[in-house]
Coordinates of C-alpha atoms and ligand atoms in Angstrom, one line a residue:
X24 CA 22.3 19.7 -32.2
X25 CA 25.2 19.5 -29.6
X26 CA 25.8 16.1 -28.2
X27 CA 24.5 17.5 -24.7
X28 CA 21.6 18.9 -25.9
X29 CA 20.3 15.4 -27.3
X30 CA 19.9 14.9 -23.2
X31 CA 19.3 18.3 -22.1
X32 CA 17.5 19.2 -25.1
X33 CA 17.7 23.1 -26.4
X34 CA 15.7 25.6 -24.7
X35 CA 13.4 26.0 -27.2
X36 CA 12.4 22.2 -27.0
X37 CA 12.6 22.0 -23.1
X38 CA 9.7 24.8 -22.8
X39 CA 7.6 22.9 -25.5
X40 CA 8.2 19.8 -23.2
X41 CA 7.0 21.3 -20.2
X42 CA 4.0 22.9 -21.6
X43 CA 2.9 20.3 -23.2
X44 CA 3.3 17.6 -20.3
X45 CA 1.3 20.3 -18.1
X46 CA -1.4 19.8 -20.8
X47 CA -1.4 16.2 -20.9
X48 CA -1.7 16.2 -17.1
X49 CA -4.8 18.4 -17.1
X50 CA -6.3 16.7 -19.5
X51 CA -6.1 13.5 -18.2
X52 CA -7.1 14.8 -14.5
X53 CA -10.1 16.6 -15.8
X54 CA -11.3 13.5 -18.5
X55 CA -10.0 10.2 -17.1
X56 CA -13.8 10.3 -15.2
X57 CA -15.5 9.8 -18.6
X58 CA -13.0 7.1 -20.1
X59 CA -13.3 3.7 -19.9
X60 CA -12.1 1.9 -16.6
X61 CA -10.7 -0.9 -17.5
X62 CA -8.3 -1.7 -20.7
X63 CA -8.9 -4.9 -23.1
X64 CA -5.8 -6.9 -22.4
X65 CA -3.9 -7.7 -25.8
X66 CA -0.3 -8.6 -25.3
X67 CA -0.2 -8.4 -28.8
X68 CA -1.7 -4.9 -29.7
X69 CA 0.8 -3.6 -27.4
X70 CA 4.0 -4.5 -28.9
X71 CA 2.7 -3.8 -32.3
X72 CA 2.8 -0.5 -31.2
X73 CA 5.9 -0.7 -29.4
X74 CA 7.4 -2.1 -33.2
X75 CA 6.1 1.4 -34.8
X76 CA 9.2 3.1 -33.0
X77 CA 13.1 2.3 -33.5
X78 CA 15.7 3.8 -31.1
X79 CA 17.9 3.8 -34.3
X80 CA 15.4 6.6 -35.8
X81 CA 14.9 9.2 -32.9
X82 CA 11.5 11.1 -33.1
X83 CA 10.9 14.7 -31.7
X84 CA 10.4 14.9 -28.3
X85 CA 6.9 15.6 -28.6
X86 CA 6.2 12.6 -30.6
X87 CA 7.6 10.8 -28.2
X88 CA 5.4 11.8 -25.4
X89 CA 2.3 11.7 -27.1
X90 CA 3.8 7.9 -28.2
X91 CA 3.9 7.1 -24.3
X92 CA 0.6 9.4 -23.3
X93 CA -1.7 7.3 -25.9
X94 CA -0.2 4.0 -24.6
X95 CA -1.2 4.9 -20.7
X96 CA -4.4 6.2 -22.0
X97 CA -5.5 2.8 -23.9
X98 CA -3.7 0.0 -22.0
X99 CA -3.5 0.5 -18.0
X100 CA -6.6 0.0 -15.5
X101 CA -6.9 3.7 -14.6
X102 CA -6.7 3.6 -10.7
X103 CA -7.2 7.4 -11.0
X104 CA -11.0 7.2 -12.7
X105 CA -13.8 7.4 -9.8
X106 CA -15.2 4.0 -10.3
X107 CA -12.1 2.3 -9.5
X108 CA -13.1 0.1 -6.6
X109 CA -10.0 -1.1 -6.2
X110 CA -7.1 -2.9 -4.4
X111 CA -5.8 0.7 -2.4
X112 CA -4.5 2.3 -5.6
X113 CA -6.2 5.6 -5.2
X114 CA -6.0 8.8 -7.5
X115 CA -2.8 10.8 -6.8
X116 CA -2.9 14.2 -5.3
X117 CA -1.9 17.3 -7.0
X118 CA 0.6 18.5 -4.7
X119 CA 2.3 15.0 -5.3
X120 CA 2.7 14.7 -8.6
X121 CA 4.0 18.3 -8.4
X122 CA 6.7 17.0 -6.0
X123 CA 7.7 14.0 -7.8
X124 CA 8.1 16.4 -10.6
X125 CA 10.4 18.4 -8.2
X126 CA 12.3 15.8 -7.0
X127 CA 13.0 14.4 -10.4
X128 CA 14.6 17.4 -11.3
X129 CA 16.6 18.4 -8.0
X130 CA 17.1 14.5 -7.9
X131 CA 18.6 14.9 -4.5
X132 CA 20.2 11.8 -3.3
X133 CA 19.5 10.9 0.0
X134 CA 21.7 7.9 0.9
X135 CA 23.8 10.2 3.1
X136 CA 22.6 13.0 5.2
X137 CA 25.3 15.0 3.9
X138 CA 24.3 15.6 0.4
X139 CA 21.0 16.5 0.9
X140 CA 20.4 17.8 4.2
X141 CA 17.1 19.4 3.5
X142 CA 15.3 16.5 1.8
X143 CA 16.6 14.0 4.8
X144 CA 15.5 16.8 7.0
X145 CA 11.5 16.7 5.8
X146 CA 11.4 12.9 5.9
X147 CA 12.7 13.0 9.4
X148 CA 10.1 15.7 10.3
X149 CA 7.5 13.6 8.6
X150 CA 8.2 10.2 10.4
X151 CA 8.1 12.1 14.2
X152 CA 5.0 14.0 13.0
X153 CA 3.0 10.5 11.3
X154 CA 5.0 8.9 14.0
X155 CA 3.5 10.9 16.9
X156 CA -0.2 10.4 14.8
X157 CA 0.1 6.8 15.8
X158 CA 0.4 7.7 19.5
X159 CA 5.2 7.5 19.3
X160 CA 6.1 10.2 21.5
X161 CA 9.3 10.1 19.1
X162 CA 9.6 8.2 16.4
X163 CA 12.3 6.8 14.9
X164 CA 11.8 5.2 11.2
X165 CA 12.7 5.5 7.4
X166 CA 10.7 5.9 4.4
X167 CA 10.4 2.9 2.1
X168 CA 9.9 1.8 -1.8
X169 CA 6.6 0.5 -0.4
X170 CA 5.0 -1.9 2.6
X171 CA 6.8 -4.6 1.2
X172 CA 10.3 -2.7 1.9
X173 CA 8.6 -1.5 5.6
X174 CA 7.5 -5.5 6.3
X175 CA 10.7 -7.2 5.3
X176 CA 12.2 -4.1 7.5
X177 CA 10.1 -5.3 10.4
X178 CA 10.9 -8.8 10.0
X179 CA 14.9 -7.8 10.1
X180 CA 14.8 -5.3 13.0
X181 CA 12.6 -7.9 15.4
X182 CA 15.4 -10.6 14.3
X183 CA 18.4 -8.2 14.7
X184 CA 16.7 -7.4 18.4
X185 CA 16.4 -11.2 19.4
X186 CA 19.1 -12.5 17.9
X187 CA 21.8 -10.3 17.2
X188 CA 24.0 -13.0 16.3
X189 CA 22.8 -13.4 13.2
X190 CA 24.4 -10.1 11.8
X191 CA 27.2 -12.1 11.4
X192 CA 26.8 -15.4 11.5
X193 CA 22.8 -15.4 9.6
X194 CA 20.4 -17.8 10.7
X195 CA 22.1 -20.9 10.3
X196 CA 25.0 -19.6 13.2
X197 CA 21.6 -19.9 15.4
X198 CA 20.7 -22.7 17.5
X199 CA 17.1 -22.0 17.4
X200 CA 14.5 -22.1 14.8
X201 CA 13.1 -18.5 14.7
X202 CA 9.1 -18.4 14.1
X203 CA 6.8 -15.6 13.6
X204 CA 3.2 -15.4 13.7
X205 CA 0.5 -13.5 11.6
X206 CA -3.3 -14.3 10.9
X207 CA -4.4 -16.0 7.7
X208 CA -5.7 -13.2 6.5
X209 CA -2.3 -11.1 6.4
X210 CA -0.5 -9.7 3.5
X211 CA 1.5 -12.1 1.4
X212 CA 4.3 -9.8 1.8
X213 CA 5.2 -11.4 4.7
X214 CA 6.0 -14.6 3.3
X215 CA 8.2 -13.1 0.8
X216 CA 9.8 -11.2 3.7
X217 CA 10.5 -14.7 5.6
X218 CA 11.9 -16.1 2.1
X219 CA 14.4 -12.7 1.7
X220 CA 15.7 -13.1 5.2
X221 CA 16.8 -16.6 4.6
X222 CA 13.9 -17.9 7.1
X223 CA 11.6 -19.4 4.8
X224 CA 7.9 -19.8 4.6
X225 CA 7.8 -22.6 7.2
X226 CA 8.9 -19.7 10.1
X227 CA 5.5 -18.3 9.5
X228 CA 2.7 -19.5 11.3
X229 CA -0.8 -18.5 9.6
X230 CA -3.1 -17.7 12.6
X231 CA -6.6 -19.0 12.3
X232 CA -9.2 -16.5 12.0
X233 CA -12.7 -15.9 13.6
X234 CA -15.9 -15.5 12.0
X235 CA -15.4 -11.8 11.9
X236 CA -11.9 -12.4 9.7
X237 CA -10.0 -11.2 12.9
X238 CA -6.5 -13.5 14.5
X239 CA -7.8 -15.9 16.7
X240 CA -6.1 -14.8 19.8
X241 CA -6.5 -17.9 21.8
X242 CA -5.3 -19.8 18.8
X243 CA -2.2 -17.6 18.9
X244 CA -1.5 -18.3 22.5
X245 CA -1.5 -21.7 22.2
X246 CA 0.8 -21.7 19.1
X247 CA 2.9 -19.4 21.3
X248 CA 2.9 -22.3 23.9
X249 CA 3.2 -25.3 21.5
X250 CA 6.3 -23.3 20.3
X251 CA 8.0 -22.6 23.0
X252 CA 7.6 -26.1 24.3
X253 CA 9.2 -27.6 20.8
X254 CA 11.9 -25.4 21.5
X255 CA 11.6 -23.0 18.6
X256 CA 11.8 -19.6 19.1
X257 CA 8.6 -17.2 18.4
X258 CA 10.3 -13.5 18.0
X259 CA 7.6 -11.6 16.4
X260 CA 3.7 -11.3 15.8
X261 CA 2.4 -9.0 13.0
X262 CA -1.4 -7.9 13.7
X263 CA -2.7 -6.4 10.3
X264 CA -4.7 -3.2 10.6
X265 CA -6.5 -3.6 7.7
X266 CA -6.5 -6.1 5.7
X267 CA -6.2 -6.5 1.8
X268 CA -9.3 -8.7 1.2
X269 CA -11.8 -7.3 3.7
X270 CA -10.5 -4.4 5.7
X271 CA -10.4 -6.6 8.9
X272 CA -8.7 -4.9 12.0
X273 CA -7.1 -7.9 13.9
X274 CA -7.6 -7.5 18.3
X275 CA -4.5 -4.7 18.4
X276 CA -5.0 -4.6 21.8
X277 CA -4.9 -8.1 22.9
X278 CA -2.2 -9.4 20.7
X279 CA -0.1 -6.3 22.7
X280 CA -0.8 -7.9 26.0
X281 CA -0.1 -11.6 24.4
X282 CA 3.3 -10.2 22.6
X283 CA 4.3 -8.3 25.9
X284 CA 3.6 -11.8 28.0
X285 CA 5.6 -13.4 26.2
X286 CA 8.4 -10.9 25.3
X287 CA 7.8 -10.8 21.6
X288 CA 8.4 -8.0 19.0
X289 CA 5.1 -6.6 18.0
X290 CA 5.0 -5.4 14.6
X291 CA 1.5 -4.1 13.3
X292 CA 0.5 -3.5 9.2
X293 CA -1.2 -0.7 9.2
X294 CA -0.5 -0.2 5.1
X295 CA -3.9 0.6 4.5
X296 CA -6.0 1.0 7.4
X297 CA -3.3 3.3 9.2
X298 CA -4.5 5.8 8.0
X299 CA -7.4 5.8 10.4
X300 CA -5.5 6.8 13.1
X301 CA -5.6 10.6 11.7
X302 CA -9.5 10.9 12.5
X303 CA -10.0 11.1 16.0
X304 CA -13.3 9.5 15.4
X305 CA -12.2 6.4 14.2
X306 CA -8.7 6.4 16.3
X307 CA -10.5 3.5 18.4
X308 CA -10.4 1.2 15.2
X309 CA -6.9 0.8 15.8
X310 CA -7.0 1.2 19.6
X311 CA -3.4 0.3 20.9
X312 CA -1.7 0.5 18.2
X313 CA 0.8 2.7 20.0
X314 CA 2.5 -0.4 21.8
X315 CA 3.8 -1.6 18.3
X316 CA 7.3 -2.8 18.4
X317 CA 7.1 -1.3 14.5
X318 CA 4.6 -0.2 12.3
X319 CA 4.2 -0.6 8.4
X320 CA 2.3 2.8 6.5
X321 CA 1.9 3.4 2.9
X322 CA 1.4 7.1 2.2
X323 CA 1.0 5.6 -1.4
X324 CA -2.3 4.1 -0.3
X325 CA -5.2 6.0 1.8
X326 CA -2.7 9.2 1.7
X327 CA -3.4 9.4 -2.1
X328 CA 0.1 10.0 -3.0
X329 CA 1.6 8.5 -6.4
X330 CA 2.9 5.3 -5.6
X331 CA 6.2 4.2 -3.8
X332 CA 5.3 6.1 -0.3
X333 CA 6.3 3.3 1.8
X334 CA 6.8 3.8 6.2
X335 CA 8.4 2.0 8.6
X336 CA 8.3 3.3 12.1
X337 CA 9.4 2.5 15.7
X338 CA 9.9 3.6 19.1
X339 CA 13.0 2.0 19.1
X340 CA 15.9 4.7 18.9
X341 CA 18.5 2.2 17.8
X342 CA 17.4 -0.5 16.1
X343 CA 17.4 0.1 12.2
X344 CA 21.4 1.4 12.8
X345 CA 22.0 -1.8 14.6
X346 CA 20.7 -3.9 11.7
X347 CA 21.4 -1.7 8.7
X348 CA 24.4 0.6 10.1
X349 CA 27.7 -0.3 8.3
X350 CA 30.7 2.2 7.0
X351 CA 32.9 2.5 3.8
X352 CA 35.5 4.6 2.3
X353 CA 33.5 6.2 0.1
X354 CA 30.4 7.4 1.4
X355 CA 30.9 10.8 2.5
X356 CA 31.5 11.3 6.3
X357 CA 30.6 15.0 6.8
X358 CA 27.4 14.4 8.7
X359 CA 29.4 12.0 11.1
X360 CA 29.6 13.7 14.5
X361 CA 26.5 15.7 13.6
X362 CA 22.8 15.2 15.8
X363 CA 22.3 13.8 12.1
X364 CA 20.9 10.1 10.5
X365 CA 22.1 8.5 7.3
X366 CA 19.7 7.2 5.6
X367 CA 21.9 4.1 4.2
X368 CA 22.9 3.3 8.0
X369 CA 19.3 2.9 8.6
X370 CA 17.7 1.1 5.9
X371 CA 18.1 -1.4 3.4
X372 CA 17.9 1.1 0.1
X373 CA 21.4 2.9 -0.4
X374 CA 20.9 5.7 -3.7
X375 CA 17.8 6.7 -2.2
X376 CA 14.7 8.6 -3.8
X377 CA 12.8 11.9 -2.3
X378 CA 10.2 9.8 -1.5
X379 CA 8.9 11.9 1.4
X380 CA 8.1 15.1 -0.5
X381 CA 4.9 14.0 -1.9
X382 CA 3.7 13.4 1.5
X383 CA 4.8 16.5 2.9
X384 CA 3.3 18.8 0.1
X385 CA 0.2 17.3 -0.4
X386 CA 0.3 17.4 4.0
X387 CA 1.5 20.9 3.7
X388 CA -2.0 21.9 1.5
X389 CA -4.7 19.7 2.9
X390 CA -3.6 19.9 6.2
X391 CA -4.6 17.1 9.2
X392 CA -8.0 18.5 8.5
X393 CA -8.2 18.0 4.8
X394 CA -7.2 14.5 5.0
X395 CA -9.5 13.8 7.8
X396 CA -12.5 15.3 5.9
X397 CA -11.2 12.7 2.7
X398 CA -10.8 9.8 5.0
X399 CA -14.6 10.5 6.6
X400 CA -16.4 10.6 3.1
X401 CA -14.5 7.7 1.9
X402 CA -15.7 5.8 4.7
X403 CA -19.7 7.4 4.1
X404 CA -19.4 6.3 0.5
X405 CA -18.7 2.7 2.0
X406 CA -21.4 2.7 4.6
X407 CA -24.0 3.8 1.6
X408 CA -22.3 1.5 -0.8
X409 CA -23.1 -1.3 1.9
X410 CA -27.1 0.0 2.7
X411 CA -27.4 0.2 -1.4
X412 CA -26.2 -3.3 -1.6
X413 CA -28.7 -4.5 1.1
X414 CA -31.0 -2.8 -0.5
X415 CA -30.9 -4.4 -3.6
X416 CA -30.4 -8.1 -3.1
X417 CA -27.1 -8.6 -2.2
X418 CA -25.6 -9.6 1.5
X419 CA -22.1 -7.6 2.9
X420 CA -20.6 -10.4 4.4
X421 CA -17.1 -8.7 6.0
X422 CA -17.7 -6.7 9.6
X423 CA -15.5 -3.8 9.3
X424 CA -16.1 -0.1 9.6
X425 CA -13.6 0.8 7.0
X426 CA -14.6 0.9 3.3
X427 CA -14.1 -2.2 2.3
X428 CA -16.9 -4.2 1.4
X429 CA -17.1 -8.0 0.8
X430 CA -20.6 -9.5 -0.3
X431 CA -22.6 -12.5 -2.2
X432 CA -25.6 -12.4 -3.8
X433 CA -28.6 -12.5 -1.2
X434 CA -30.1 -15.4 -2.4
X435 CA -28.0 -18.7 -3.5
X436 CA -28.8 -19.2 -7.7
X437 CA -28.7 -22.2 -9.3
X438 CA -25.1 -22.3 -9.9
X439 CA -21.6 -22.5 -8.7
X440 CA -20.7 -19.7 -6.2
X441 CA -17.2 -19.5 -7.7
X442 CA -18.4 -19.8 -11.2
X443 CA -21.3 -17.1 -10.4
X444 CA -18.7 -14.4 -8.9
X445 CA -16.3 -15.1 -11.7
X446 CA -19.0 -14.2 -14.2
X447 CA -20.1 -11.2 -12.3
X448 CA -16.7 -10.0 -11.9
X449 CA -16.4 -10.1 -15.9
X450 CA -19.1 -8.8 -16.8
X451 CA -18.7 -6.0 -14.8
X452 CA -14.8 -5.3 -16.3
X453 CA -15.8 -5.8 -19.8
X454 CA -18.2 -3.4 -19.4
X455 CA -16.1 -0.9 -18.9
X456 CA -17.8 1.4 -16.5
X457 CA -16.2 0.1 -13.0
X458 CA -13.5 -2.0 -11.6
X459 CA -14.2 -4.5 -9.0
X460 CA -12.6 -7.6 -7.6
X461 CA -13.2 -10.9 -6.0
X462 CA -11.7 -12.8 -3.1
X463 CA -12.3 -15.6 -0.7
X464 CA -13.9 -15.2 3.1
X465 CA -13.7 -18.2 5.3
X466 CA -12.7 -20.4 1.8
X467 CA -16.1 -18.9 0.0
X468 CA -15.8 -16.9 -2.7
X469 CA -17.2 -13.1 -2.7
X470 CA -17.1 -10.1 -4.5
X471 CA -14.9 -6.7 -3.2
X472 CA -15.5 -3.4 -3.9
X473 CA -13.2 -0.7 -2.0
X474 CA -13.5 3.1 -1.9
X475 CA -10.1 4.1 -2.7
X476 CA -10.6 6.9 -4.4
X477 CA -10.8 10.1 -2.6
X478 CA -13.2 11.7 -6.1
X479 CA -15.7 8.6 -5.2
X480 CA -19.2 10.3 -5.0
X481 CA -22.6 8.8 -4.2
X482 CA -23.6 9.0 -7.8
X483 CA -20.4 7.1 -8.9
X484 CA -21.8 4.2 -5.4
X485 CA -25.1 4.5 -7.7
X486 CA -23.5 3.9 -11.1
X487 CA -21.9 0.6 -9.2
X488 CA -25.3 -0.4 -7.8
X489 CA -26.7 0.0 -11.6
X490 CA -23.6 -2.0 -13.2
X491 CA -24.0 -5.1 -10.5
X492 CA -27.6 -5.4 -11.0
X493 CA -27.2 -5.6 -14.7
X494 CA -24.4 -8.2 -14.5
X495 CA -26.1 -10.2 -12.3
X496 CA -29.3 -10.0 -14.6
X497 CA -26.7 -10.8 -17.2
X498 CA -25.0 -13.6 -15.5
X499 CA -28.5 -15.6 -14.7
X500 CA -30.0 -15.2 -18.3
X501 CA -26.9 -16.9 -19.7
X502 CA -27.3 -19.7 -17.0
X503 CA -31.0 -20.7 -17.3
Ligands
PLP23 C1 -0.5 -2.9 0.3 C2 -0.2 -3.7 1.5 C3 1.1 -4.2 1.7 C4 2.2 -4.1 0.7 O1 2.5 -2.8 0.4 P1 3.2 -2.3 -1.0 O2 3.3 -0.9 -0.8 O3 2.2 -2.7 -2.0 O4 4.5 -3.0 -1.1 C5 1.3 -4.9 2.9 N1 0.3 -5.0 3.8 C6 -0.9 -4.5 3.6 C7 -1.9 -4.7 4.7 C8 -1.2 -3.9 2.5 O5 -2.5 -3.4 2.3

């Protein structure tokens, strides 16, 4: 073989390849339903297997797929398989792993406008159009790795807006002690966002919540107060819309009037729950939403695209150039003077991936109305997955109309509550047939079953039902 053709491999080969990864896709799409959910975890078996190959003694090409495809098959959780009730990881759609197949091989770079106008162009389209969705008459934003990337981006922008100074001089040139609020129930992502920025964890104030899991608002006002009084400075409050452990919506609404009182950016994580907003029926869930400062989205999440779909948005036309803009020598300067953006004067990434294409194919197929109709059974399966559970001994304990769905067992047993969910959660997973979690409400520990994928039918709610009761039968005849 010709050294290039090692990389490019020979026609021949390259055809083989393709066939045989469009095979290996099908075949997972159409059986991962009757595999096992969950993986046995054995460091050990793994790289064993990695040992059986040697980058000093290539294999064919096909070899070497089917090496990688039997590794995914028996060692990953498989977040695509009906009966994943999981943490938001749903099963990808078809029209986006067709475009990440695209984009892998047009590979357009979209750090400047310039060198892929087309690409830049869609993602643009795709932030006014999700943008408007949230109730932005124009939205400015950027796509991002994830809602980490579109957090830490809100946590920058609302600093770069209060205190500009610190572009240049960071936070120490400040006089002030910036603080920022969220509820205790908000992603942990913000306190690795407060670390990044050079803030650290003590600028974030964790906001009691109620009995309903939701920021306690008057809590937050005081704090606010207290604050101000100390002389620190509060900058920004981050309501979740949705959050990880419970699907709790925090008061949208009131924290707005709060934030605008007391002239504070107003970011909202809506990673999850955001995508509510495209259902006109359950638009009031996030009610207000539209006087964000900044909003956080994952298409990667309830948008069912393979993962990395991250959003920020804002109605704020200027503010990502004013904290990200910046010029060199070397980036190419043929959109300058264009009605153009470039992406690495408004975000943190510089060689930047396609990520909007997934969004916009799988958009361009299912259309508004698809995805409403996927949103609206996901949220049936969760109201039947709650009556089921009633039903059958066990007690939803989270108030949320999203599906997300925290319970306990009905009756207290004769044994630890942490010990008893820990149990139920394994016997569950080593079962094989579902994949559930656990969390903590108000400190006590419950168990947490999420719709998140869009395949989830009312037999797969019953097969759940079935797999509880037996690992609760299992859990108390090892106990007594
Ligand atoms: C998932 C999630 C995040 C983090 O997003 P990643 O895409 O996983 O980085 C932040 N906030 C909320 C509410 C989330 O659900």
């Amino acid at each position: 073989m010709k050294n290039s053709e090692l990389l490019d491999l020979p026609n021949k080969n390259r055809i083989d390849v393709w066939n045989h990864i469009i095979a290996t896709i099908e075949s997972y799409i159409t059986t991962v339903h009757h595999s096992r959910v969950t993986p046995e975890l054995d460091p050990d078996k793994i790289r064993n297997y990695l040992r059986s190959i040697d980058f000093n003694d290539p294999i064919t090409s096909r070899d070497a797929i089917d090496f990688v495809v039997k590794g995914l098959w028996d060692h990953q959780v498989h977040t695509p398989h009906p009966r994943y009730f999981g943490l938001f990881n749903p099963c990808p759609t078809t029209m986006g792993i067709a475009a990440d197949t695209l984009v892998a091989t047009f590979n357009p770079q979209l750090a400047a406008w310039s060198h892929s106008p087309f690409a830049n162009e869609i993602e643009q389209h795709l932030i006014r159009k999700i943008g408007q969705q949230f109730g932005y008459d124009r939205a400015e934003g950027m796509f991002t790795s994830g809602g980490t990337e579109a957090n830490l981006t809100a946590l920058l922008t609302a600093l770069t807006y209060h205190f500009p100074e610190i572009l240049k001089k960071g936070i120490r040139g400040l006089t002030t002690q910036p603080i920022f609020y969220s509820s205790f129930e908000s992603h942990h992502s913000l306190i690795r966002a407060a670390r990044t920025c050079g803030l650290g964890s003590d600028a974030i104030r964790l906001i009691p919540v109620n009995q309903s899991q939701q920021m306690d608002i008057v809590f937050l006002r005081n704090q606010i107060k207290k604050d101000k009084e100390a002389n620190f400075s509060p900058f920004l409050v981050v309501a979740t819309a949705g959050t990880t452990n419970a699907g709790i919506v925090d008061p949208i609404k009131k924290i707005a009037d709060i934030t605008k009182d007391e002239n504070i950016w107003y970011h909202v994580d809506a990673a999850w729950g955001g995508a509510a907003v495209f259902v006109p029926e359950f638009r009031y869930i996030l009610e207000g939403i539209e006087r964000a400062d900044s909003i956080t989205f994952d298409a990667h999440k309830w948008l069912s695209v393979p993962m990395g779909a991250g959003i920020y948005l804002t109605p704020h036309s200027d503010i990502l150039y004013r904290t990200f803009g910046m010029s060199t020598d070397y980036m190419p300067t043929e959109g300058i003077g264009l009605d153009v953006k470039d992406p690495y004067m408004h975000s943190f990434q510089w060689s930047r991936r396609f990520i909007g294409l997934k969004v916009f194919l799988s958009l361009l197929v299912a259309g508004w109305e698809g995805y409403q109709a996927v949103i609206k059974h996901q949220v049936e399966m969760g109201n039947f997955l709650r009556q089921k559970l009633e039903e059958t001994g066990w007690r939803v304990v989270n108030k949320t109309n999203l599906p997300v769905v925290c319970f306990i067992n009905e009756k207290q047993l004769q044994m630890n509550k942490t010990l008893f969910i820990k149990k139920l959660v394994g016997a569950v997973l080593s079962s094989g047939q579902a994949w559930i979690s656990s969390t903590k409400l108000n400190k006590e520990p419950v168990l947490r079953v999420c719709i998140t994928n869009y395949r989830t039918t009312k037999e797969d709610v019953l097969v759940l039902i079935d797999i509880l009761d037996n690992a609760r039968a299992k859990v108390k005849r090892e106990n007594f």
